[in-house]
CSV table of C-alpha atoms and ligand atoms in Angstrom, one decimal:
chain,number,residue,atom,x,y,z
A,6,MET,CA,-34.6,-103.9,-35.5
A,7,ALA,CA,-33.6,-107.1,-33.8
A,8,PRO,CA,-36.5,-109.5,-33.3
A,9,PRO,CA,-37.5,-110.3,-29.8
A,10,PRO,CA,-35.0,-112.9,-28.8
A,11,TYR,CA,-37.3,-115.8,-28.0
A,12,SER,CA,-40.4,-115.3,-30.2
A,13,ILE,CA,-39.6,-118.0,-32.8
A,14,PRO,CA,-38.2,-120.9,-30.7
A,15,SER,CA,-41.2,-120.7,-28.3
A,16,LEU,CA,-43.4,-123.4,-29.9
A,17,PRO,CA,-40.6,-125.9,-30.6
A,18,PHE,CA,-39.4,-125.2,-27.0
A,19,LEU,CA,-42.8,-126.3,-25.7
A,20,LEU,CA,-43.2,-129.2,-28.0
A,21,LEU,CA,-39.7,-130.4,-27.1
A,22,ILE,CA,-40.7,-130.4,-23.4
A,23,LEU,CA,-43.8,-132.4,-24.2
A,24,THR,CA,-41.8,-134.8,-26.4
A,25,VAL,CA,-39.0,-135.2,-23.9
A,26,LEU,CA,-41.4,-135.8,-21.1
A,27,GLY,CA,-43.7,-138.0,-23.2
A,28,LEU,CA,-46.8,-135.9,-22.6
A,29,PRO,CA,-49.6,-135.8,-25.2
A,30,ARG,CA,-49.4,-132.7,-27.3
A,31,SER,CA,-52.6,-131.1,-26.0
A,32,SER,CA,-52.7,-128.1,-23.8
A,33,SER,CA,-55.8,-129.5,-22.0
A,34,THR,CA,-53.5,-132.1,-20.4
A,35,LEU,CA,-51.2,-129.5,-18.9
A,36,MET,CA,-51.2,-129.7,-15.2
A,37,PRO,CA,-52.2,-126.8,-13.0
A,38,GLY,CA,-49.3,-124.5,-12.5
A,39,PHE,CA,-47.8,-125.3,-15.9
A,40,ARG,CA,-47.4,-121.7,-17.0
A,41,ARG,CA,-46.8,-121.8,-20.7
A,42,GLN,CA,-46.3,-118.1,-21.0
A,43,GLN,CA,-43.6,-118.0,-18.3
A,44,LEU,CA,-41.8,-121.0,-19.8
A,45,GLU,CA,-41.7,-119.1,-23.1
A,46,THR,CA,-40.3,-115.9,-21.7
A,47,GLY,CA,-38.1,-117.8,-19.3
A,48,PHE,CA,-37.6,-117.7,-15.6
A,49,GLN,CA,-35.1,-116.7,-13.0
A,50,VAL,CA,-34.1,-118.2,-9.7
A,51,GLY,CA,-31.8,-116.8,-7.0
A,52,LEU,CA,-28.5,-118.5,-6.1
A,53,ARG,CA,-26.5,-118.0,-3.0
A,54,HIS,CA,-22.9,-119.0,-2.3
A,55,ILE,CA,-22.7,-121.9,0.2
A,56,ASP,CA,-20.7,-119.7,2.6
A,57,ALA,CA,-22.7,-116.5,2.1
A,58,GLY,CA,-23.2,-114.3,5.1
A,59,ARG,CA,-20.8,-116.2,7.3
A,60,ASN,CA,-18.2,-113.5,8.0
A,61,PHE,CA,-15.2,-115.1,6.3
A,62,THR,CA,-12.5,-113.0,4.7
A,63,LYS,CA,-12.0,-113.1,1.0
A,64,LEU,CA,-9.0,-115.3,1.3
A,65,GLN,CA,-10.8,-117.7,3.7
A,66,LEU,CA,-13.7,-118.0,1.4
A,67,ILE,CA,-11.4,-118.9,-1.4
A,68,GLN,CA,-9.5,-121.4,0.8
A,69,ARG,CA,-12.7,-123.0,1.9
A,70,GLY,CA,-13.8,-123.3,-1.8
A,71,ILE,CA,-10.5,-124.8,-2.8
A,72,ASN,CA,-10.7,-127.3,0.0
A,73,ARG,CA,-14.2,-128.3,-0.8
A,74,GLY,CA,-13.2,-128.5,-4.4
A,75,ARG,CA,-10.2,-130.7,-3.9
A,76,GLN,CA,-12.1,-133.9,-4.5
A,77,ARG,CA,-14.0,-132.4,-7.4
A,78,LEU,CA,-10.8,-131.4,-9.1
A,79,GLN,CA,-9.4,-134.8,-8.7
A,80,ARG,CA,-12.5,-136.4,-10.0
A,81,MET,CA,-12.6,-134.1,-13.0
A,82,SER,CA,-9.0,-134.7,-13.8
A,83,GLY,CA,-9.3,-138.4,-13.1
A,84,MET,CA,-12.3,-138.7,-15.4
A,85,ALA,CA,-10.3,-136.9,-18.1
A,86,THR,CA,-7.3,-139.3,-17.7
A,87,THR,CA,-9.6,-142.3,-17.6
A,88,ALA,CA,-11.2,-141.2,-20.8
A,89,GLU,CA,-7.8,-140.9,-22.2
A,90,ARG,CA,-6.7,-144.3,-21.1
A,91,ASN,CA,-9.8,-146.4,-21.6
A,92,GLY,CA,-11.7,-144.5,-24.1
A,93,PHE,CA,-14.9,-144.6,-22.1
A,94,GLN,CA,-16.6,-142.6,-19.4
A,95,ALA,CA,-15.6,-143.6,-15.9
A,96,PRO,CA,-18.6,-144.4,-13.6
A,97,VAL,CA,-17.6,-141.7,-11.2
A,98,HIS,CA,-19.6,-138.5,-11.4
A,99,VAL,CA,-18.7,-135.0,-10.4
A,100,GLY,CA,-21.7,-133.6,-8.6
A,101,ASP,CA,-21.1,-130.9,-6.0
A,102,GLY,CA,-20.5,-127.2,-6.1
A,103,GLU,CA,-20.5,-123.8,-4.6
A,104,PHE,CA,-23.9,-122.3,-5.2
A,105,VAL,CA,-27.3,-123.2,-3.7
A,106,VAL,CA,-30.6,-122.7,-5.5
A,107,ASN,CA,-33.9,-122.8,-3.6
A,108,LEU,CA,-36.2,-125.0,-5.6
A,109,MET,CA,-39.4,-126.7,-4.5
A,110,ILE,CA,-40.6,-130.1,-5.3
A,111,GLY,CA,-43.9,-132.0,-5.4
A,112,THR,CA,-47.5,-131.0,-4.9
A,113,PRO,CA,-48.0,-129.2,-2.6
A,114,PRO,CA,-44.5,-127.9,-3.1
A,115,VAL,CA,-41.9,-128.4,-0.4
A,116,PRO,CA,-38.5,-126.8,-0.1
A,117,PHE,CA,-35.7,-128.4,-2.2
A,118,PRO,CA,-32.5,-126.4,-1.7
A,119,ALA,CA,-30.1,-127.9,-4.3
A,120,ILE,CA,-26.5,-127.4,-5.3
A,121,MET,CA,-26.3,-126.1,-8.9
A,122,ASP,CA,-23.8,-128.0,-10.9
A,123,THR,CA,-22.9,-127.4,-14.5
A,124,GLY,CA,-20.4,-130.3,-14.3
A,125,SER,CA,-23.0,-133.1,-13.9
A,126,ASP,CA,-26.4,-134.0,-15.2
A,127,LEU,CA,-28.5,-135.9,-12.6
A,128,ILE,CA,-31.0,-134.0,-10.5
A,129,TRP,CA,-31.4,-135.8,-7.2
A,130,THR,CA,-32.8,-135.3,-3.7
A,131,GLN,CA,-32.9,-137.3,-0.5
A,132,CYS,CA,-36.1,-139.3,-0.3
A,133,ASN,CA,-38.1,-140.9,2.5
A,134,PRO,CA,-38.1,-143.6,3.7
A,135,CYS,CA,-34.3,-143.1,4.0
A,136,LYS,CA,-32.0,-146.0,4.6
A,137,LEU,CA,-29.2,-143.5,5.1
A,138,CYS,CA,-29.6,-139.7,4.7
A,139,PHE,CA,-27.2,-136.9,5.6
A,140,GLN,CA,-28.5,-134.2,7.8
A,141,GLN,CA,-30.3,-131.5,5.8
A,142,SER,CA,-31.8,-128.2,7.0
A,143,THR,CA,-35.3,-128.9,5.4
A,144,PRO,CA,-37.5,-132.0,5.9
A,145,VAL,CA,-36.5,-134.9,3.7
A,146,PHE,CA,-38.9,-135.2,0.7
A,147,ASN,CA,-41.7,-137.7,1.2
A,148,PRO,CA,-43.0,-139.0,-2.2
A,149,LYS,CA,-46.2,-140.3,-0.5
A,150,ARG,CA,-47.2,-136.7,0.4
A,151,SER,CA,-46.9,-135.5,-3.2
A,152,SER,CA,-50.0,-136.0,-5.5
A,153,THR,CA,-47.9,-135.5,-8.7
A,154,PHE,CA,-45.1,-138.0,-7.8
A,155,SER,CA,-44.6,-141.0,-10.1
A,156,ASN,CA,-41.9,-143.6,-10.7
A,157,ILE,CA,-40.0,-143.8,-14.0
A,158,SER,CA,-40.4,-146.9,-16.2
A,159,CYS,CA,-37.4,-149.1,-17.2
A,160,SER,CA,-37.9,-148.3,-20.9
A,161,SER,CA,-37.8,-144.5,-20.5
A,162,LYS,CA,-34.9,-142.5,-21.8
A,163,LEU,CA,-34.2,-141.1,-18.4
A,164,CYS,CA,-33.9,-144.5,-16.9
A,165,LYS,CA,-31.4,-145.5,-19.6
A,166,GLY,CA,-29.6,-142.3,-18.9
A,167,VAL,CA,-28.6,-143.4,-15.4
A,168,LYS,CA,-27.4,-146.8,-16.6
A,169,PRO,CA,-29.5,-148.5,-13.9
A,170,SER,CA,-27.9,-151.0,-11.6
A,171,LYS,CA,-31.2,-152.9,-11.7
A,172,CYS,CA,-34.6,-152.4,-13.2
A,173,ASP,CA,-37.6,-154.5,-12.4
A,174,LYS,CA,-40.0,-152.8,-10.1
A,175,SER,CA,-38.2,-149.5,-10.3
A,176,CYS,CA,-35.3,-147.9,-12.1
A,177,GLU,CA,-32.5,-148.1,-9.6
A,178,TYR,CA,-29.5,-145.9,-9.8
A,179,ARG,CA,-26.3,-145.5,-7.9
A,180,TYR,CA,-23.9,-142.6,-8.4
A,181,THR,CA,-20.6,-142.4,-6.6
A,182,TYR,CA,-18.7,-139.2,-6.3
A,183,GLY,CA,-15.1,-140.1,-5.5
A,184,ASP,CA,-14.4,-142.1,-2.3
A,185,GLU,CA,-16.7,-140.5,0.2
A,186,SER,CA,-19.9,-139.4,-1.3
A,187,SER,CA,-22.7,-141.3,-3.2
A,188,THR,CA,-26.4,-141.3,-3.8
A,189,GLU,CA,-28.4,-144.4,-4.4
A,190,GLY,CA,-32.1,-144.8,-5.0
A,191,PHE,CA,-34.7,-145.0,-7.8
A,192,MET,CA,-35.6,-142.7,-10.6
A,193,ALA,CA,-38.9,-140.8,-10.3
A,194,MET,CA,-40.7,-137.7,-11.7
A,195,ASP,CA,-42.4,-134.8,-10.0
A,196,THR,CA,-43.2,-131.2,-10.4
A,197,ILE,CA,-40.4,-128.8,-9.7
A,198,THR,CA,-41.2,-125.2,-8.8
A,199,PHE,CA,-38.7,-122.4,-9.5
A,200,GLY,CA,-38.6,-118.8,-8.2
A,201,GLU,CA,-40.4,-116.8,-5.6
A,202,LEU,CA,-44.0,-115.7,-5.6
A,203,PRO,CA,-45.5,-114.0,-7.5
A,204,LYS,CA,-43.2,-115.1,-10.3
A,205,ARG,CA,-43.2,-118.7,-9.5
A,206,ILE,CA,-43.2,-121.4,-12.2
A,207,SER,CA,-44.0,-125.0,-11.7
A,208,ILE,CA,-42.9,-127.5,-14.3
A,209,PRO,CA,-44.4,-131.0,-14.2
A,210,ARG,CA,-42.7,-134.4,-14.7
A,211,ILE,CA,-39.1,-133.5,-14.2
A,212,GLY,CA,-37.1,-136.7,-13.8
A,213,PHE,CA,-34.9,-137.0,-10.8
A,214,GLY,CA,-33.1,-139.5,-8.5
A,215,CYS,CA,-35.0,-140.2,-5.3
A,216,GLY,CA,-32.0,-141.0,-3.1
A,217,VAL,CA,-32.7,-143.3,-0.2
A,218,ASN,CA,-29.0,-144.1,0.6
A,219,ASN,CA,-26.9,-141.0,0.5
A,220,GLN,CA,-23.5,-140.0,1.8
A,221,ALA,CA,-22.0,-136.6,1.4
A,222,THR,CA,-19.9,-134.1,3.2
A,223,GLY,CA,-20.6,-130.4,3.2
A,224,MET,CA,-24.1,-130.8,1.8
A,225,ASP,CA,-25.9,-130.1,5.0
A,226,GLN,CA,-27.4,-126.8,3.7
A,227,THR,CA,-28.9,-128.7,0.8
A,228,ALA,CA,-31.2,-131.6,0.0
A,229,GLY,CA,-29.5,-132.7,-3.2
A,230,LEU,CA,-28.2,-131.5,-6.5
A,231,LEU,CA,-29.4,-129.8,-9.7
A,232,GLY,CA,-27.4,-131.0,-12.7
A,233,LEU,CA,-27.1,-128.5,-15.5
A,234,GLY,CA,-24.6,-130.4,-17.7
A,235,ARG,CA,-25.2,-131.4,-21.3
A,236,GLY,CA,-26.5,-134.9,-20.9
A,237,VAL,CA,-30.1,-136.1,-21.2
A,238,LEU,CA,-30.7,-136.2,-17.4
A,239,SER,CA,-29.9,-132.6,-16.7
A,240,LEU,CA,-32.5,-129.9,-16.1
A,241,VAL,CA,-31.6,-128.0,-19.3
A,242,SER,CA,-31.9,-131.1,-21.4
A,243,GLN,CA,-35.2,-132.1,-19.8
A,244,LEU,CA,-36.7,-128.6,-20.3
A,245,GLY,CA,-35.4,-128.5,-23.9
A,246,THR,CA,-34.4,-124.9,-23.2
A,247,GLN,CA,-32.0,-123.4,-25.7
A,248,LYS,CA,-30.4,-120.9,-23.4
A,249,PHE,CA,-29.5,-120.6,-19.8
A,250,SER,CA,-27.2,-118.4,-17.9
A,251,TYR,CA,-26.0,-117.6,-14.5
A,252,CYS,CA,-24.5,-114.5,-13.0
A,253,LEU,CA,-22.5,-114.8,-9.9
A,254,THR,CA,-21.9,-111.8,-7.5
A,255,SER,CA,-18.6,-111.5,-5.7
A,256,ILE,CA,-18.4,-114.2,-3.1
A,257,HIS,CA,-17.6,-111.9,-0.2
A,258,GLU,CA,-20.5,-109.5,-0.9
A,259,ASN,CA,-23.4,-111.5,0.4
A,260,LYS,CA,-25.6,-110.5,-2.6
A,261,THR,CA,-27.9,-112.8,-4.5
A,262,SER,CA,-26.7,-114.4,-7.7
A,263,SER,CA,-29.0,-115.6,-10.5
A,264,LEU,CA,-29.7,-118.5,-12.6
A,265,LEU,CA,-31.8,-117.7,-15.7
A,266,PHE,CA,-33.6,-119.8,-18.4
A,267,GLY,CA,-35.2,-119.1,-21.8
A,268,SER,CA,-35.0,-115.6,-23.2
A,269,LEU,CA,-34.4,-114.1,-19.7
A,270,ALA,CA,-31.0,-115.8,-20.0
A,271,TYR,CA,-29.8,-112.8,-22.0
A,272,SER,CA,-30.7,-110.4,-19.2
A,273,ASN,CA,-31.0,-107.0,-21.0
A,274,PHE,CA,-28.3,-107.7,-23.6
A,275,ASN,CA,-29.0,-107.7,-27.3
A,276,PRO,CA,-28.2,-111.3,-28.4
A,277,GLY,CA,-26.9,-110.1,-31.8
A,278,LYS,CA,-24.3,-107.9,-30.1
A,279,ILE,CA,-22.6,-110.0,-27.5
A,280,PRO,CA,-19.4,-111.9,-28.4
A,281,ARG,CA,-19.5,-115.7,-28.3
A,282,THR,CA,-17.0,-118.5,-28.2
A,283,PRO,CA,-17.8,-122.0,-29.3
A,284,LEU,CA,-18.7,-124.6,-26.8
A,285,ILE,CA,-16.9,-127.8,-27.8
A,286,GLN,CA,-18.1,-131.3,-27.0
A,287,ASN,CA,-15.8,-134.0,-25.8
A,288,PRO,CA,-17.4,-137.3,-26.9
A,289,PHE,CA,-15.7,-139.1,-23.9
A,290,LEU,CA,-17.0,-136.6,-21.3
A,291,PRO,CA,-20.2,-135.3,-22.9
A,292,SER,CA,-21.6,-133.5,-19.9
A,293,TYR,CA,-18.9,-130.8,-19.7
A,294,TYR,CA,-18.9,-127.4,-21.4
A,295,TYR,CA,-15.5,-127.2,-23.1
A,296,LEU,CA,-14.1,-123.9,-24.3
A,297,SER,CA,-11.4,-123.1,-26.9
A,298,LEU,CA,-8.7,-121.1,-25.0
A,299,GLU,CA,-6.2,-119.9,-27.6
A,300,GLY,CA,-3.9,-117.8,-25.5
A,301,ILE,CA,-3.4,-115.6,-22.4
A,302,THR,CA,-2.0,-112.1,-22.2
A,303,VAL,CA,-0.4,-110.9,-19.0
A,304,GLY,CA,0.3,-107.1,-19.0
A,305,TYR,CA,1.3,-106.4,-22.6
A,306,THR,CA,2.8,-109.8,-23.3
A,307,LEU,CA,1.0,-112.6,-25.1
A,308,LEU,CA,2.4,-115.5,-23.2
A,309,PRO,CA,4.5,-118.0,-25.1
A,310,ILE,CA,2.3,-121.0,-24.2
A,311,PRO,CA,2.6,-124.0,-26.5
A,312,GLU,CA,-0.4,-124.4,-28.7
A,313,PHE,CA,-1.4,-127.8,-27.4
A,314,ALA,CA,-1.6,-126.7,-23.7
A,315,PHE,CA,-5.3,-126.0,-23.8
A,316,GLN,CA,-6.3,-128.2,-26.7
A,317,LEU,CA,-8.8,-131.0,-26.3
A,318,GLY,CA,-7.0,-134.2,-27.4
A,319,LYS,CA,-8.5,-136.7,-29.8
A,320,ASP,CA,-8.4,-139.1,-26.9
A,321,GLY,CA,-10.6,-136.9,-24.7
A,322,SER,CA,-7.7,-135.6,-22.6
A,323,GLY,CA,-6.8,-132.0,-21.9
A,324,GLY,CA,-8.8,-129.0,-23.0
A,325,MET,CA,-10.5,-126.4,-20.8
A,326,ILE,CA,-14.0,-126.5,-19.3
A,327,VAL,CA,-16.0,-123.6,-17.8
A,328,ASP,CA,-17.4,-124.7,-14.4
A,329,SER,CA,-19.8,-123.3,-11.8
A,330,GLY,CA,-18.6,-125.6,-9.1
A,331,THR,CA,-14.8,-124.9,-9.1
A,332,THR,CA,-13.7,-121.9,-7.2
A,333,ILE,CA,-10.4,-120.8,-8.8
A,334,THR,CA,-9.1,-121.3,-12.3
A,335,TYR,CA,-6.7,-124.2,-12.9
A,336,LEU,CA,-4.3,-124.2,-15.8
A,337,GLN,CA,-2.4,-127.0,-17.3
A,338,GLU,CA,0.9,-127.1,-15.5
A,339,GLU,CA,3.3,-125.8,-18.1
A,340,ALA,CA,1.0,-123.0,-19.1
A,341,PHE,CA,0.6,-122.1,-15.4
A,342,ASP,CA,4.4,-121.8,-15.0
A,343,VAL,CA,4.6,-119.4,-17.9
A,344,LEU,CA,1.8,-117.3,-16.5
A,345,LYS,CA,3.3,-117.3,-13.0
A,346,ASN,CA,6.7,-116.2,-14.3
A,347,ALA,CA,5.0,-113.4,-16.3
A,348,PHE,CA,3.2,-112.2,-13.2
A,349,ILE,CA,6.5,-112.2,-11.2
A,350,SER,CA,8.5,-110.4,-13.8
A,351,GLN,CA,5.8,-107.8,-14.6
A,352,THR,CA,5.2,-106.5,-11.1
A,353,GLU,CA,7.4,-104.6,-8.6
A,354,LEU,CA,5.6,-106.4,-5.7
A,355,GLN,CA,7.8,-108.8,-3.7
A,356,VAL,CA,7.0,-112.5,-3.9
A,357,ALA,CA,5.8,-113.8,-0.5
A,358,ASN,CA,5.8,-117.2,1.0
A,359,SER,CA,2.3,-118.5,0.1
A,360,SER,CA,2.5,-121.9,1.8
A,361,THR,CA,-0.2,-121.1,4.4
A,362,THR,CA,-2.7,-119.8,1.8
A,363,GLY,CA,-3.4,-122.8,-0.3
A,364,LEU,CA,-2.6,-120.7,-3.4
A,365,ASP,CA,0.6,-121.0,-5.4
A,366,LEU,CA,1.6,-117.3,-5.9
A,367,CYS,CA,1.3,-114.5,-3.4
A,368,PHE,CA,3.0,-111.1,-3.1
A,369,HIS,CA,3.4,-108.8,-0.1
A,370,LEU,CA,0.5,-106.4,-0.1
A,371,PRO,CA,1.7,-102.9,-0.7
A,372,VAL,CA,0.4,-100.1,1.6
A,373,LYS,CA,-1.8,-98.8,-1.2
A,374,ASN,CA,-3.1,-99.2,-4.7
A,375,ALA,CA,-2.3,-102.9,-5.0
A,376,ALA,CA,-4.6,-103.2,-8.0
A,377,ASP,CA,-2.5,-100.7,-9.9
A,378,LYS,CA,0.6,-102.8,-9.4
A,379,VAL,CA,-0.5,-106.1,-10.8
A,380,PRO,CA,-0.5,-106.7,-14.5
A,381,LYS,CA,-3.6,-107.0,-16.6
A,382,LEU,CA,-4.9,-110.4,-17.5
A,383,ILE,CA,-6.7,-111.3,-20.7
A,384,PHE,CA,-8.0,-114.7,-21.7
A,385,HIS,CA,-8.2,-115.2,-25.5
A,386,PHE,CA,-11.0,-117.6,-26.1
A,387,LYS,CA,-11.8,-118.3,-29.8
A,388,GLY,CA,-13.8,-115.2,-30.9
A,389,LEU,CA,-13.9,-113.7,-27.4
A,390,ASP,CA,-11.1,-111.7,-25.6
A,391,LEU,CA,-12.0,-111.5,-22.0
A,392,ALA,CA,-10.1,-108.9,-20.0
A,393,LEU,CA,-10.6,-109.8,-16.3
A,394,PRO,CA,-11.2,-107.1,-13.7
A,395,VAL,CA,-8.4,-107.3,-11.1
A,396,GLU,CA,-10.8,-108.6,-8.4
A,397,ASN,CA,-11.5,-111.6,-10.6
A,398,TYR,CA,-7.9,-112.9,-10.4
A,399,MET,CA,-6.2,-111.2,-7.4
A,400,VAL,CA,-7.4,-111.7,-3.8
A,401,SER,CA,-5.9,-109.5,-1.1
A,402,ASP,CA,-5.9,-110.2,2.6
A,403,PRO,CA,-4.9,-107.1,4.6
A,404,GLU,CA,-4.6,-109.0,7.8
A,405,MET,CA,-2.0,-111.4,6.4
A,406,GLY,CA,-0.5,-108.6,4.3
A,407,LEU,CA,-0.8,-110.7,1.1
A,408,ILE,CA,-2.2,-110.4,-2.3
A,409,CYS,CA,-2.5,-113.7,-4.1
A,410,LEU,CA,-3.2,-115.0,-7.6
A,411,ALA,CA,-6.5,-116.9,-7.7
A,412,ILE,CA,-5.2,-119.3,-10.4
A,413,ASP,CA,-3.3,-122.5,-9.8
A,414,ALA,CA,-1.7,-125.4,-11.7
A,415,THR,CA,-3.3,-128.8,-12.5
A,416,GLY,CA,-2.7,-131.9,-14.6
A,417,SER,CA,-4.0,-131.8,-18.2
A,418,LEU,CA,-7.7,-130.6,-17.9
A,419,SER,CA,-7.8,-126.8,-17.3
A,420,ILE,CA,-10.9,-125.3,-15.6
A,421,PHE,CA,-12.2,-121.8,-15.8
A,422,GLY,CA,-13.4,-121.2,-12.2
A,423,ASN,CA,-16.1,-119.1,-10.6
A,424,ILE,CA,-13.9,-116.4,-9.1
A,425,GLN,CA,-13.0,-115.5,-12.7
A,426,GLN,CA,-16.7,-115.5,-13.6
A,427,GLN,CA,-17.7,-113.1,-10.9
A,428,ASN,CA,-20.0,-110.3,-12.2
A,429,MET,CA,-20.2,-111.8,-15.7
A,430,LEU,CA,-23.3,-113.1,-17.3
A,431,VAL,CA,-22.3,-116.6,-18.3
A,432,LEU,CA,-24.6,-117.4,-21.1
A,433,HIS,CA,-24.9,-120.9,-22.6
A,434,ASP,CA,-26.6,-120.9,-26.0
A,435,LEU,CA,-27.2,-124.7,-26.3
A,436,LYS,CA,-28.7,-124.4,-29.8
A,437,LYS,CA,-25.8,-122.6,-31.3
A,438,SER,CA,-23.3,-124.3,-28.9
A,439,THR,CA,-21.7,-121.0,-27.8
A,440,LEU,CA,-20.8,-119.4,-24.6
A,441,SER,CA,-20.8,-115.6,-23.8
A,442,LEU,CA,-19.2,-113.9,-20.9
A,443,VAL,CA,-20.5,-110.4,-20.5
A,444,PRO,CA,-19.4,-108.1,-17.7
A,445,THR,CA,-22.6,-107.5,-15.6
A,446,GLN,CA,-23.5,-106.2,-12.1
A,447,CYS,CA,-24.9,-109.5,-11.1
A,448,ASP,CA,-27.0,-108.3,-8.2
A,449,LYS,CA,-28.9,-106.0,-10.6
A,450,VAL,CA,-29.9,-108.8,-13.0
B,529,NAG,C1,-26.6,-111.9,4.1
B,529,NAG,O1,-27.8,-111.8,3.3
B,529,NAG,C2,-28.9,-112.4,3.9
B,529,NAG,C3,-30.1,-112.2,2.9
B,529,NAG,O2,-30.1,-111.0,2.3
B,529,NAG,C4,-29.2,-111.7,5.3
B,529,NAG,O3,-30.3,-112.4,5.9
B,529,NAG,C5,-27.9,-111.9,6.2
B,529,NAG,O4,-28.1,-111.2,7.4
B,529,NAG,C6,-26.7,-111.3,5.5
B,529,NAG,N1,-25.5,-111.6,6.3
B,529,NAG,C7,-24.6,-110.7,6.5
B,529,NAG,C8,-23.4,-111.2,7.4
B,529,NAG,O5,-24.6,-109.6,6.1
B,530,NAG,C1,-16.6,-110.7,11.6
B,530,NAG,O1,-15.2,-110.9,11.6
B,530,NAG,C2,-14.4,-109.8,12.0
B,530,NAG,C3,-12.9,-110.0,11.8
B,530,NAG,O2,-12.6,-111.4,12.1
B,530,NAG,C4,-14.8,-109.5,13.5
B,530,NAG,O3,-14.1,-108.4,14.0
B,530,NAG,C5,-16.3,-109.3,13.6
B,530,NAG,O4,-16.7,-109.2,14.9
B,530,NAG,C6,-17.1,-110.5,13.0
B,530,NAG,N1,-18.5,-110.1,12.9
B,530,NAG,C7,-19.5,-111.0,13.2
B,530,NAG,C8,-20.9,-110.6,13.1
B,530,NAG,O5,-19.2,-112.2,13.6
B,531,NAG,C1,-41.6,-146.3,-6.6
B,531,NAG,O1,-40.5,-147.3,-6.5
B,531,NAG,C2,-40.1,-147.4,-5.1
B,531,NAG,C3,-38.9,-148.3,-5.1
B,531,NAG,O2,-39.1,-149.5,-5.7
B,531,NAG,C4,-41.3,-148.0,-4.3
B,531,NAG,O3,-40.9,-148.1,-2.9
B,531,NAG,C5,-42.4,-147.0,-4.4
B,531,NAG,O4,-43.6,-147.6,-3.7
B,531,NAG,C6,-42.8,-146.8,-5.8
B,531,NAG,N1,-43.8,-145.7,-5.8
B,531,NAG,C7,-44.8,-145.6,-6.7
B,531,NAG,C8,-45.7,-144.5,-6.5
B,531,NAG,O5,-45.0,-146.5,-7.5
B,532,NAG,C1,7.4,-120.9,3.9
B,532,NAG,O1,6.7,-121.0,5.2
B,532,NAG,C2,6.6,-122.4,5.6
B,532,NAG,C3,5.8,-122.4,6.9
B,532,NAG,O2,5.9,-121.2,7.6
B,532,NAG,C4,8.1,-122.9,5.9
B,532,NAG,O3,8.0,-124.2,6.3
B,532,NAG,C5,8.8,-122.9,4.6
B,532,NAG,O4,10.1,-123.3,4.7
B,532,NAG,C6,8.8,-121.5,3.9
B,532,NAG,N1,9.3,-121.5,2.6
B,532,NAG,C7,10.3,-120.7,2.2
B,532,NAG,C8,10.7,-120.8,0.8
B,532,NAG,O5,10.7,-119.8,2.9
């Protein structure tokens, strides 16, 4: 019999939270709403795609995602090349994404819809009084109306984590995201509430950026960002949770996706039985979740891709990350070319002009059974062979008469995108430093 997955780590988990947050180790000091039991067993929150329910076609949804992600891709690749050149982390952060999680913040709790981002660490929300705030659909958070709000001291780990621009009265931070977006303000702590009643859980003293000067495009459905990267500032680091997962439904289905923490992160799978691949750390870009991609099979052919194509270089360049905020998968250029040629040579479908689609490779859509006519696709991660369902790499548009490959070429940093992760439980085991990708009906999680 396998032991219940979370029974042993529960105490260290709780102590870790208390240590990280600097609370005395006595349960009598726990604030109301601090539900120890729920933290031990874990919790689940709903996610929705930023374009959910807006009547776009599959191809339009992907095009919109690619357009939104253009800057993100540049930033991610740019950071990788800066790491390569200078040997240090560039002061530009990633920080946007495709899925929105409905959190609440403060006491009494007020809505905090946030973009989930596994590619950055900082949690932030727009705060009153704003010098400059973008339009959001919920009222801007007002620290004065929250009885549990406090500022973060200059000596705290979380303040050091943002490399403050200035720290005397308060810990001031400024994050820029490429040319157009930024958030600037001071670091604070408050209670964050996850989930819907009756399964709500409130966790006190979560550090976040209280942004009073914010610029962003395409964030109007949100009030900020929830960083889930590997650095000290991220929610997963602050909670000290050893496991989290997400499970994304197909973007065109308008069904709720999930984000899960603690032992719930396994959903109903037996942790001993699911395949894992190591999560590698890049010392130059420590927030990202890097994978070891060892090869790709198209149809029955293991592609002749040079070994170095997906390897993380000693200088921090290259490699492959798994990302929740990038829509399609991007492969290092030479590897992509090999993959593209294999797709063309292994199908009887005719190559179409893809220039209006934003994707690199499209075919004319056959009258029927398009799925039978495209080759199989398997990603060989170290210790984990992932055969993708056809809908996770081919997107068809009957109106345009096209079926396109939802994979494209990029510079040196490859990214495993969220179309490829659809209907998979994407489980991060932070203690063991492994990732599992388990086929799952995500709306049933
Ligand atoms: C999408 O789902 C939401 C929530 O379930 C619902 O309110 C909305 O009407 C749906 N939209 C469409 C176009 O089906
Ligand atoms: C959704 O889009 C289709 C095709 O463009 C259109 O026929 C339909 O009327 C739209 N439905 C809504 C609710 O806008
Ligand atoms: C926190 O710091 C901000 C910025 O310096 C300041 O305006 C605010 O009054 C402080 N709030 C508390 C509760 O100390
Ligand atoms: C593809 O279509 C675009 C726009 O319709 C056109 O400019 C281009 O020449 C076409 N490319 C080829 C190879 O036919």
